[in-house]
CSV table of N, CA and C in Angstrom, one decimal:
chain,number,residue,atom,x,y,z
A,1,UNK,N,0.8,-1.2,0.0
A,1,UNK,CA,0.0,0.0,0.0
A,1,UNK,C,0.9,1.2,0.0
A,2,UNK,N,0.7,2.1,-1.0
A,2,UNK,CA,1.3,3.5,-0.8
A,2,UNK,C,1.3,4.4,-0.6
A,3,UNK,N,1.6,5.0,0.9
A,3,UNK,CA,1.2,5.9,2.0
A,3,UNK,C,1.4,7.2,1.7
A,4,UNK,N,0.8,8.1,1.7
A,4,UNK,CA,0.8,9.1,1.3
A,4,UNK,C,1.5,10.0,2.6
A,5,UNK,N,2.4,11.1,2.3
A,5,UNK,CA,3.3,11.5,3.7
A,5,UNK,C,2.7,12.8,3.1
A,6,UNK,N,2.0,14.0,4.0
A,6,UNK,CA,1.5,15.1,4.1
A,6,UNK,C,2.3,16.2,4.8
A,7,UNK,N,2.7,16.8,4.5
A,7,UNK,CA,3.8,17.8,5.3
A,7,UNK,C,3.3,19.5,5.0
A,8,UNK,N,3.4,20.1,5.9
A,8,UNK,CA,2.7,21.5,6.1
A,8,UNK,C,4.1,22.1,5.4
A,9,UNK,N,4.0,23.0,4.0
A,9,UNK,CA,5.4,24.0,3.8
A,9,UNK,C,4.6,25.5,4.0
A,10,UNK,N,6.0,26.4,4.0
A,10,UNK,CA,5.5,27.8,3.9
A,10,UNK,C,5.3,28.1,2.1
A,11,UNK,N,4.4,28.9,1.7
A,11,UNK,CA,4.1,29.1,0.3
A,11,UNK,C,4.8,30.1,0.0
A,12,UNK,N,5.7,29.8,-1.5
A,12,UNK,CA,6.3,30.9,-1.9
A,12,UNK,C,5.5,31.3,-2.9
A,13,UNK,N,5.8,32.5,-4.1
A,13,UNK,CA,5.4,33.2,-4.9
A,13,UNK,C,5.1,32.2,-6.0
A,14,UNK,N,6.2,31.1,-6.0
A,14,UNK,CA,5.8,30.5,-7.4
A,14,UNK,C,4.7,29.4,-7.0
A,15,UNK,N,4.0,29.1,-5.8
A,15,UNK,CA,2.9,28.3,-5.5
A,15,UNK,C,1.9,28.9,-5.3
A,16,UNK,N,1.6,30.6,-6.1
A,16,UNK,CA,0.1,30.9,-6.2
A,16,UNK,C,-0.8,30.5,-7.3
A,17,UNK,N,-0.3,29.6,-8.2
A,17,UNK,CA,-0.6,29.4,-9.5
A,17,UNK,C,-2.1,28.2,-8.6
A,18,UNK,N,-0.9,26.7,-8.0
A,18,UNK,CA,-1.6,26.2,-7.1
A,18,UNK,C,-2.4,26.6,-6.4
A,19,UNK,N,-2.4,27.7,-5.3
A,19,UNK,CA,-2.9,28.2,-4.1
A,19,UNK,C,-4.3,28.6,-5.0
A,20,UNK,N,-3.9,29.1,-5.9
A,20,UNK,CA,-5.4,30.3,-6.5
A,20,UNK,C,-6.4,28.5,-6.9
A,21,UNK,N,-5.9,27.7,-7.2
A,21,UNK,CA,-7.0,26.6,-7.6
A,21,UNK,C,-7.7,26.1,-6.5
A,22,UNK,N,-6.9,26.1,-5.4
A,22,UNK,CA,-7.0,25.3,-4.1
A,22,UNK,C,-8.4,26.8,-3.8
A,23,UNK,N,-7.9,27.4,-3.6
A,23,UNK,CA,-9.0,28.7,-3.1
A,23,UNK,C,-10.2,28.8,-3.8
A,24,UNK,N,-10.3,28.3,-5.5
A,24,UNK,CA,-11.2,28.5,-6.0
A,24,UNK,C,-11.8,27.1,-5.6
A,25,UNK,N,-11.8,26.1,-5.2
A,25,UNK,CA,-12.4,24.9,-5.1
A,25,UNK,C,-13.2,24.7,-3.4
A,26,UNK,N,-12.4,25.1,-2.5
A,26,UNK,CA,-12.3,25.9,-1.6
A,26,UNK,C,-13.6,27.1,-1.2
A,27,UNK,N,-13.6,27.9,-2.1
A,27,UNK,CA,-14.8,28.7,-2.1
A,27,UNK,C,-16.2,28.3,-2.5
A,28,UNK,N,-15.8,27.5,-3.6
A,28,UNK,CA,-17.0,27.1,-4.3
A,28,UNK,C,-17.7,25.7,-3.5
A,29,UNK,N,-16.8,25.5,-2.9
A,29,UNK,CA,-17.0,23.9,-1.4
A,29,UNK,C,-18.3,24.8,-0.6
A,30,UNK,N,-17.8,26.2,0.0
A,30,UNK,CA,-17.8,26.8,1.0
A,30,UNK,C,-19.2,27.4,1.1
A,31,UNK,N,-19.4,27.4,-0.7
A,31,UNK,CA,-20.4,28.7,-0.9
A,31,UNK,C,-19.7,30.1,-0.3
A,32,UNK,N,-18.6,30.6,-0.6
A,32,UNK,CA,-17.8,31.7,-0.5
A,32,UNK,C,-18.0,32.8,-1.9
A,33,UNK,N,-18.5,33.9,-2.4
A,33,UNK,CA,-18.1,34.8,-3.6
A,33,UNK,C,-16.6,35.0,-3.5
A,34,UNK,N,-16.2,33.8,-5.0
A,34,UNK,CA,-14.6,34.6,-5.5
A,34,UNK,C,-15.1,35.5,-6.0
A,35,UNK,N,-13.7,36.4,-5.8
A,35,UNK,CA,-13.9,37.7,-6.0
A,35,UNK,C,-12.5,37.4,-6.6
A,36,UNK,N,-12.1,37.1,-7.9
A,36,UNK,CA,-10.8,36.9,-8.4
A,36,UNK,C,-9.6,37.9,-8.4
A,37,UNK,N,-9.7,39.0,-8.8
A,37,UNK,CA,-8.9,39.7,-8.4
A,37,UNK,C,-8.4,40.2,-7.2
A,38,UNK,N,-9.3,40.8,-6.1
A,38,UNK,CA,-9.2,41.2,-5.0
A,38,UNK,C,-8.5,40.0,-4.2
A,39,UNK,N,-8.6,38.8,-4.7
A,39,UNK,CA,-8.0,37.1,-4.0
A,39,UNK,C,-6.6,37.0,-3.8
A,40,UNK,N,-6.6,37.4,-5.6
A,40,UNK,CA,-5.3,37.4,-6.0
A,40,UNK,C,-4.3,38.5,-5.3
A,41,UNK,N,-4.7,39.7,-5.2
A,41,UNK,CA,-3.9,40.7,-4.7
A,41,UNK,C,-3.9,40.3,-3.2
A,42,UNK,N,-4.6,40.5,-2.6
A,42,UNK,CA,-4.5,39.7,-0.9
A,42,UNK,C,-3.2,38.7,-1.6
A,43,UNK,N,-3.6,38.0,-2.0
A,43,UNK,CA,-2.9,36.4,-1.7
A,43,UNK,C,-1.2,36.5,-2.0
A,44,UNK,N,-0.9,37.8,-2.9
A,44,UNK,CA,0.4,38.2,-3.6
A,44,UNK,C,1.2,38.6,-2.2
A,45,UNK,N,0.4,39.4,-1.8
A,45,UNK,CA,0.6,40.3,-0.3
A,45,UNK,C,1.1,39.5,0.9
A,46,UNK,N,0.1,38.6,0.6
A,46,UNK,CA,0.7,37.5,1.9
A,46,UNK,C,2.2,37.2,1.7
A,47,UNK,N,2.1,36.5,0.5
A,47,UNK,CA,3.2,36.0,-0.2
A,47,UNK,C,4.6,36.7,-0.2
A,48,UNK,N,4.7,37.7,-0.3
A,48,UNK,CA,5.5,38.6,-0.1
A,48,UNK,C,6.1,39.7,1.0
A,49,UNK,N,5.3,39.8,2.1
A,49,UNK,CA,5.2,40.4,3.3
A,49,UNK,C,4.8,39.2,4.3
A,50,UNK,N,5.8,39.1,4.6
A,50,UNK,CA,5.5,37.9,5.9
A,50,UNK,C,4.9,38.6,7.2
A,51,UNK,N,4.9,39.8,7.3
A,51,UNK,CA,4.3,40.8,8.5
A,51,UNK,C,3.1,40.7,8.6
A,52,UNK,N,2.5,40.3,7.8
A,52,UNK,CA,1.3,40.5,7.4
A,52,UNK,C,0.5,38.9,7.6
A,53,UNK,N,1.7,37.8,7.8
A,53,UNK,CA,1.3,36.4,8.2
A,53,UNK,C,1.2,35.5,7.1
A,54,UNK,N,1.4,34.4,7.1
A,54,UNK,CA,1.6,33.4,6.2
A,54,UNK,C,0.4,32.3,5.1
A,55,UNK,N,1.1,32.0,4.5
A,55,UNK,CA,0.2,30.9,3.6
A,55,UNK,C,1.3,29.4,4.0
A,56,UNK,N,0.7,28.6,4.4
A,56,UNK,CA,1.3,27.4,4.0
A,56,UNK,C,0.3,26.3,3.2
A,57,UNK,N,1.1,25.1,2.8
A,57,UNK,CA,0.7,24.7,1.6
A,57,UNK,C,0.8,23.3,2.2
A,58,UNK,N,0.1,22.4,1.9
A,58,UNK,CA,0.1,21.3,2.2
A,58,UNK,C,0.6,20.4,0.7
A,59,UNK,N,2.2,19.8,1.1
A,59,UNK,CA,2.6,19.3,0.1
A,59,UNK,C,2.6,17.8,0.1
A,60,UNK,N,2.2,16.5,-0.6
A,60,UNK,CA,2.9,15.1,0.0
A,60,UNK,C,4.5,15.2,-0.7
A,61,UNK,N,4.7,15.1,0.3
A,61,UNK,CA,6.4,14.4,0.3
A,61,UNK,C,7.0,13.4,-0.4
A,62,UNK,N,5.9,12.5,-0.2
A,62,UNK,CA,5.9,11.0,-0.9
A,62,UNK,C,6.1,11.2,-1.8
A,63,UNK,N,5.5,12.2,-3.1
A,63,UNK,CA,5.4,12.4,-4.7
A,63,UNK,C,5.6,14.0,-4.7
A,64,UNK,N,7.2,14.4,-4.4
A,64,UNK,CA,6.7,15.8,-5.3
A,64,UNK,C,6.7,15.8,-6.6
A,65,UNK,N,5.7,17.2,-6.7
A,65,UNK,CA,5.6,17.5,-7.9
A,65,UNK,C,3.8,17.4,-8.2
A,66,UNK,N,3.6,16.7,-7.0
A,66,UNK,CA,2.0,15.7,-7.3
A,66,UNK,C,0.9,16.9,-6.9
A,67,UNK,N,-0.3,17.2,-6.9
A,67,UNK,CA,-0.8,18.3,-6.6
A,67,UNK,C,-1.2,18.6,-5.4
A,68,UNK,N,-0.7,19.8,-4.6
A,68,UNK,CA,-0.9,20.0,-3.0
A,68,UNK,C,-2.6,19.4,-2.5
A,69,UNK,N,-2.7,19.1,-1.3
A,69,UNK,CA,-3.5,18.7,-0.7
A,69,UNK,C,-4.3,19.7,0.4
A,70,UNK,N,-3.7,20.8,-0.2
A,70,UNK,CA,-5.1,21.8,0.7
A,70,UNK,C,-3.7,23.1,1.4
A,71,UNK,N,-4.5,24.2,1.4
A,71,UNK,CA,-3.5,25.3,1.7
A,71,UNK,C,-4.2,25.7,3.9
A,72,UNK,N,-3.5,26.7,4.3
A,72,UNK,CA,-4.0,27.7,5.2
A,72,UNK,C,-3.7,28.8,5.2
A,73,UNK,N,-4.2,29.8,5.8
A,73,UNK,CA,-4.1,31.3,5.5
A,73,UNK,C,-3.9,31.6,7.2
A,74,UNK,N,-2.9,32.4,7.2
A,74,UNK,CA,-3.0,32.8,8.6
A,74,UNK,C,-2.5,34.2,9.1
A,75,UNK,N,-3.2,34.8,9.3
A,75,UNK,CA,-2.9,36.6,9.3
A,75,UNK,C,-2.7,37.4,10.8
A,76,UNK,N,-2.4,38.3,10.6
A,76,UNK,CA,-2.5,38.9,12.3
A,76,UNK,C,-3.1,40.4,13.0
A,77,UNK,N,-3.7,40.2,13.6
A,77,UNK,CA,-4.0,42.2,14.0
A,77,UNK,C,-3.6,42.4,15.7
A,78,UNK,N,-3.8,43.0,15.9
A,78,UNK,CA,-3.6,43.3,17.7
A,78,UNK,C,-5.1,44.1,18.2
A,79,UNK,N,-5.3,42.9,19.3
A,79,UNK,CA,-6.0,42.9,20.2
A,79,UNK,C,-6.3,43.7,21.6
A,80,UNK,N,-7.1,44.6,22.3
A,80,UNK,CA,-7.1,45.1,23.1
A,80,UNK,C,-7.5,43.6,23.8
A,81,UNK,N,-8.9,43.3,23.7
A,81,UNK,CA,-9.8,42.2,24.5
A,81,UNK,C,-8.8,40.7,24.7
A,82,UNK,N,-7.8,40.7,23.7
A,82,UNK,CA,-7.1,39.6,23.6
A,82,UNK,C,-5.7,39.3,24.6
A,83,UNK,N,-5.3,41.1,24.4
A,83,UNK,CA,-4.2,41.2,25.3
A,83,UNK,C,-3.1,41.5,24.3
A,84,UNK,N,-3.1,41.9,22.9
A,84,UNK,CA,-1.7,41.6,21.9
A,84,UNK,C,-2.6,41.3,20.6
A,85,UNK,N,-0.8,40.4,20.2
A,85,UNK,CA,-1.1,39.8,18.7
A,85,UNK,C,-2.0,38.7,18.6
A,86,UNK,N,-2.9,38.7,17.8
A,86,UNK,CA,-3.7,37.9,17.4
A,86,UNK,C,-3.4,36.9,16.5
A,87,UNK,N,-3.3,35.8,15.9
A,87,UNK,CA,-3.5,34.9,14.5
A,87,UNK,C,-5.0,34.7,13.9
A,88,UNK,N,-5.5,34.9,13.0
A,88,UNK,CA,-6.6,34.8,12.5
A,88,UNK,C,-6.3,33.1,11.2
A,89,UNK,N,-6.7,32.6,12.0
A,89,UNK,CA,-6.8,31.0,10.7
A,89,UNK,C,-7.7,32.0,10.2
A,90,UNK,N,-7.6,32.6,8.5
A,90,UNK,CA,-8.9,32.9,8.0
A,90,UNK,C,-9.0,32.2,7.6
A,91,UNK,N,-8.3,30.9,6.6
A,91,UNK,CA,-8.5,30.1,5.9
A,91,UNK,C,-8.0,28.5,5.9
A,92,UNK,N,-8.8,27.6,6.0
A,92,UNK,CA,-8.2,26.1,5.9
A,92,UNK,C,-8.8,25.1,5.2
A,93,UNK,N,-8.4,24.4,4.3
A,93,UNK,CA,-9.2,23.7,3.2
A,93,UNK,C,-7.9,22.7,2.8
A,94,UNK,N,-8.9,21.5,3.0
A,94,UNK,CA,-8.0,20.5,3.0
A,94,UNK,C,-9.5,19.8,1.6
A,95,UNK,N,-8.3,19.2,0.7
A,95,UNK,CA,-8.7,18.7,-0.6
A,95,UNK,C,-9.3,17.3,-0.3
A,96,UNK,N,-10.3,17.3,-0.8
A,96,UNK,CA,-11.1,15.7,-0.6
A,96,UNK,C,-9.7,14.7,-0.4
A,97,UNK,N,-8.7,14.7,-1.5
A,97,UNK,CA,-7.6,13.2,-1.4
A,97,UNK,C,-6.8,13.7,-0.1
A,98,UNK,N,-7.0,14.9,0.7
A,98,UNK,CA,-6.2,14.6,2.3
A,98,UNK,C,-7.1,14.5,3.0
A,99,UNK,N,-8.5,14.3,2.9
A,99,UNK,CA,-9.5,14.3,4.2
A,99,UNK,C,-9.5,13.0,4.8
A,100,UNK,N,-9.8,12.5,6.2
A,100,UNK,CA,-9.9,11.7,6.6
A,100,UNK,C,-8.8,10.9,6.8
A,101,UNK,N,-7.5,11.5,7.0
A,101,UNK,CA,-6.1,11.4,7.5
A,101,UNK,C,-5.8,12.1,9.1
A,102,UNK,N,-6.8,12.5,9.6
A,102,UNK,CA,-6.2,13.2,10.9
A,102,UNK,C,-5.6,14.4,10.5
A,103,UNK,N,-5.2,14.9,9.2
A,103,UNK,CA,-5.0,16.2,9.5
A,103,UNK,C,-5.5,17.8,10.0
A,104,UNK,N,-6.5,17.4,10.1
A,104,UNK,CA,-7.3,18.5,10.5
A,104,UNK,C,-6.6,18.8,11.9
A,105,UNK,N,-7.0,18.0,13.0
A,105,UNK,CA,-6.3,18.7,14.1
A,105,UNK,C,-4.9,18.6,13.9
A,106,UNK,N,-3.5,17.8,13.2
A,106,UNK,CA,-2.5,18.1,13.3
A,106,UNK,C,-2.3,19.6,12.9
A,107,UNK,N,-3.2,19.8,11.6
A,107,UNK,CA,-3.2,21.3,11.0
A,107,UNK,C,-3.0,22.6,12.2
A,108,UNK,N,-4.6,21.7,12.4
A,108,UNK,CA,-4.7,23.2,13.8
A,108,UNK,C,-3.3,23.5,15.2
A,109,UNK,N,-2.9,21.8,15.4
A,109,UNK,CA,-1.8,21.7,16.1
A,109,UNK,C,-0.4,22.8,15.9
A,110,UNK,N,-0.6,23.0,14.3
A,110,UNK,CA,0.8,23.7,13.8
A,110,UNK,C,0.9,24.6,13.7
A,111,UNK,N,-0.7,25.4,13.3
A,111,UNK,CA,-1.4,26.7,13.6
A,111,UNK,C,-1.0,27.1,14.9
A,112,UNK,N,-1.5,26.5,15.8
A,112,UNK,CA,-1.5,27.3,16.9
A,112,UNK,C,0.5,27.2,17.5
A,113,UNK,N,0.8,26.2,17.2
A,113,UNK,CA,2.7,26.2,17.7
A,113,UNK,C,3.1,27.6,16.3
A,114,UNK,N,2.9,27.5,16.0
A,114,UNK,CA,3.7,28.6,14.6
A,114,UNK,C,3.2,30.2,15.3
A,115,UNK,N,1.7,29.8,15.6
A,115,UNK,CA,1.1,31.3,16.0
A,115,UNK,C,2.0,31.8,17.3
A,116,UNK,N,1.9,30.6,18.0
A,116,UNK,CA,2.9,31.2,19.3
A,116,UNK,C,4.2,31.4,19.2
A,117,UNK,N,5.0,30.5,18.2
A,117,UNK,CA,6.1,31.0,18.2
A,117,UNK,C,6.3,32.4,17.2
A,118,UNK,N,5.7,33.0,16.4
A,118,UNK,CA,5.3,34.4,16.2
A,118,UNK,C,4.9,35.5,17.2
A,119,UNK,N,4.6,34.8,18.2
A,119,UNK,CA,4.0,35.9,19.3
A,119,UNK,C,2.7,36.2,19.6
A,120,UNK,N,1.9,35.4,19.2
A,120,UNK,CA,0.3,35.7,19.3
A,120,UNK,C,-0.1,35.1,20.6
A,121,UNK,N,-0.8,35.3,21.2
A,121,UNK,CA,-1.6,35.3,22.3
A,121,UNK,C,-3.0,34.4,22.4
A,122,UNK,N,-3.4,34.7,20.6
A,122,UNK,CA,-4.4,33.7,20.5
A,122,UNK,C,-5.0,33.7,19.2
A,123,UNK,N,-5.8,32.6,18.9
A,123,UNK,CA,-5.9,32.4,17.5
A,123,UNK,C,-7.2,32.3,17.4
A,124,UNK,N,-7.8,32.8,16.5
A,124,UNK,CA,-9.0,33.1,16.0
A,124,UNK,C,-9.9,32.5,14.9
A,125,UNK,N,-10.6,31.9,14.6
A,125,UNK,CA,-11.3,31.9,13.3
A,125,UNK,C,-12.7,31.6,12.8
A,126,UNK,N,-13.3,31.9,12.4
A,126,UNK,CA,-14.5,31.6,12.1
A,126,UNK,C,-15.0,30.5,10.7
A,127,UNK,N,-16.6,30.2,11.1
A,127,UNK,CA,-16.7,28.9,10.4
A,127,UNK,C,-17.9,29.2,10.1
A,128,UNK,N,-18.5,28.9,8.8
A,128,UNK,CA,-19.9,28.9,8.3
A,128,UNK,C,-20.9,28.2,9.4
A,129,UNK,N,-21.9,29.1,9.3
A,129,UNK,CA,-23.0,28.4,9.9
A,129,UNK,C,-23.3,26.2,9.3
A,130,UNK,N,-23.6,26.5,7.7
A,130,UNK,CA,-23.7,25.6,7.7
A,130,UNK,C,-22.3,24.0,7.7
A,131,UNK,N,-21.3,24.4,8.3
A,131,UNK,CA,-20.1,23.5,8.2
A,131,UNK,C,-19.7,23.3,9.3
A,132,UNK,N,-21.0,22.3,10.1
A,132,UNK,CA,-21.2,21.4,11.1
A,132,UNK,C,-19.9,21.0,11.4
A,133,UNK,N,-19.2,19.9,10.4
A,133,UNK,CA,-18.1,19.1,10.3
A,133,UNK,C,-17.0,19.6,11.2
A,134,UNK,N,-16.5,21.1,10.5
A,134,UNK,CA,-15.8,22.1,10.8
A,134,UNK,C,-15.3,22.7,12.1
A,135,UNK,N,-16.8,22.4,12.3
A,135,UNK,CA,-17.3,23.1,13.8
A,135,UNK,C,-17.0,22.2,14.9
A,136,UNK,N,-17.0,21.0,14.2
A,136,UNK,CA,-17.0,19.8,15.5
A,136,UNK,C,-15.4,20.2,15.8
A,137,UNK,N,-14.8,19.9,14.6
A,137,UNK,CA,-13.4,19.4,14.5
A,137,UNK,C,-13.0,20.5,15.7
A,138,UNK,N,-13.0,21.8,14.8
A,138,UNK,CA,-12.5,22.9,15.6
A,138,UNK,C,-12.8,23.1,17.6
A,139,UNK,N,-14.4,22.8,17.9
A,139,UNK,CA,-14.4,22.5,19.3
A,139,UNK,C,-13.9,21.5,19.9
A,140,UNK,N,-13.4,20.4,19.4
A,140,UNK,CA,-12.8,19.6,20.0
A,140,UNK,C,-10.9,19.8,20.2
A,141,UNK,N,-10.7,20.3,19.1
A,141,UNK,CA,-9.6,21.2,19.3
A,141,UNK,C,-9.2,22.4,20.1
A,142,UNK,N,-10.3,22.8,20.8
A,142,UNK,CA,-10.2,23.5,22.2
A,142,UNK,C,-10.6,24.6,21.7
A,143,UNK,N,-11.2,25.1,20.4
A,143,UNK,CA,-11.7,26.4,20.5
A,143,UNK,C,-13.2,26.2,21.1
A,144,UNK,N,-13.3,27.7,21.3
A,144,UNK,CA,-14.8,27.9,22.1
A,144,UNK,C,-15.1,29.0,21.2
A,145,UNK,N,-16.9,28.1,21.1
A,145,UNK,CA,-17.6,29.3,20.4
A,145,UNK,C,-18.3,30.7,21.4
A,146,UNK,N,-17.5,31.7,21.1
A,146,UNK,CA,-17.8,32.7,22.0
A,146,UNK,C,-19.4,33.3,21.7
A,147,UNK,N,-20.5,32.9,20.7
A,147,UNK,CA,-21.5,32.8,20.4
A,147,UNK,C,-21.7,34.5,19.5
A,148,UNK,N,-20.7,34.7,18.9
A,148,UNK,CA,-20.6,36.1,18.7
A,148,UNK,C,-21.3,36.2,17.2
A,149,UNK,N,-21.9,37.2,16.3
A,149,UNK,CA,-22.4,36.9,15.0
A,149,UNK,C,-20.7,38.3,14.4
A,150,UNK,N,-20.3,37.5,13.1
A,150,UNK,CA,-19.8,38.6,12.2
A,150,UNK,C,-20.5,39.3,11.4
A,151,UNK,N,-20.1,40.6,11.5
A,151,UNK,CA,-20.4,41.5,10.1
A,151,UNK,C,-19.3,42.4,9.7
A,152,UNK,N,-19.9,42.3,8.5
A,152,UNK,CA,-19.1,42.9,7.6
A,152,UNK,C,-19.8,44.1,6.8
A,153,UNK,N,-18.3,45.4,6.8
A,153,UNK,CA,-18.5,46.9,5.8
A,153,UNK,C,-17.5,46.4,5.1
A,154,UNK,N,-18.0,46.2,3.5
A,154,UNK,CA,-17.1,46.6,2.3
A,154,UNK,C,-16.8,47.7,2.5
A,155,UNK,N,-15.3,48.2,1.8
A,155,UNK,CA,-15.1,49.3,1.1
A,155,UNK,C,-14.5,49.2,0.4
């Protein structure tokens, strides 16, 4: 049988070609509006300003070259109520061929070790009403739903 080895990297510039597929499969999973350009420019930004917080890529090891298995997005702002720096997982999307490997909580595991070795205080993220699944995973992972609703101002 041959085992597929999953390994979390940091995303460089030349894996947005990847990233932007993973995001568009990802959104359209999610019921999310791409909004392709605005995606892209965020996603450059990350890519290039590490201050601003990371993308990593889920690559198998086993076969490079073979197509990543799901990205994360991980950003930062400062918190009064938090105490500091915050990490926002805004984004995590693991590809149907990595689901049901246990990565989900290693994911969050690396999230939150990366966040603190950054300096963050605490990590944040939100999850669709309808993505039950998500929601389990993530409470069992020790987040708590603080029962808050988001909203959002375009500008």
């Amino acid at each position: 049988m041959n085992t597929i080895e999953w390994k979390w990297t940091e995303a460089g510039a030349d894996d947005e070609g990847a990233l932007f597929e993973l995001i568009e499969a990802f959104y359209m999973e999610d019921q999310i509006e791409l909004r392709p350009g605005p995606v892209r420019t965020a996603l450059r930004a990350l890519l290039r300003e590490p201050q601003l917080g990371r993308v990593f890529l889920l690559k198998n090891s086993s076969a490079p070259g073979s197509a990543p298995g799901g990205y994360v997005v991980v950003v930062f702002w400062h918190s009064l109520e938090f105490g500091g720096r915050v990490a926002l997982l805004d984004e995590l999307y693991l590809a149907p061929a990595a689901r049901g490997r246990g990565l989900a909580p290693r994911t969050l595991d690396m999230v939150g070790d990366w966040a603190r070795r950054e300096g963050a205080v605490a990590v944040r993220l939100e999850v669709n009403h309808h993505n039950k699944r998500a929601m389990e995973i993530y409470l069992k992972a020790g987040f708590k739903d603080d029962k808050r609703d988001i909203l959002t101002l375009m500008l």
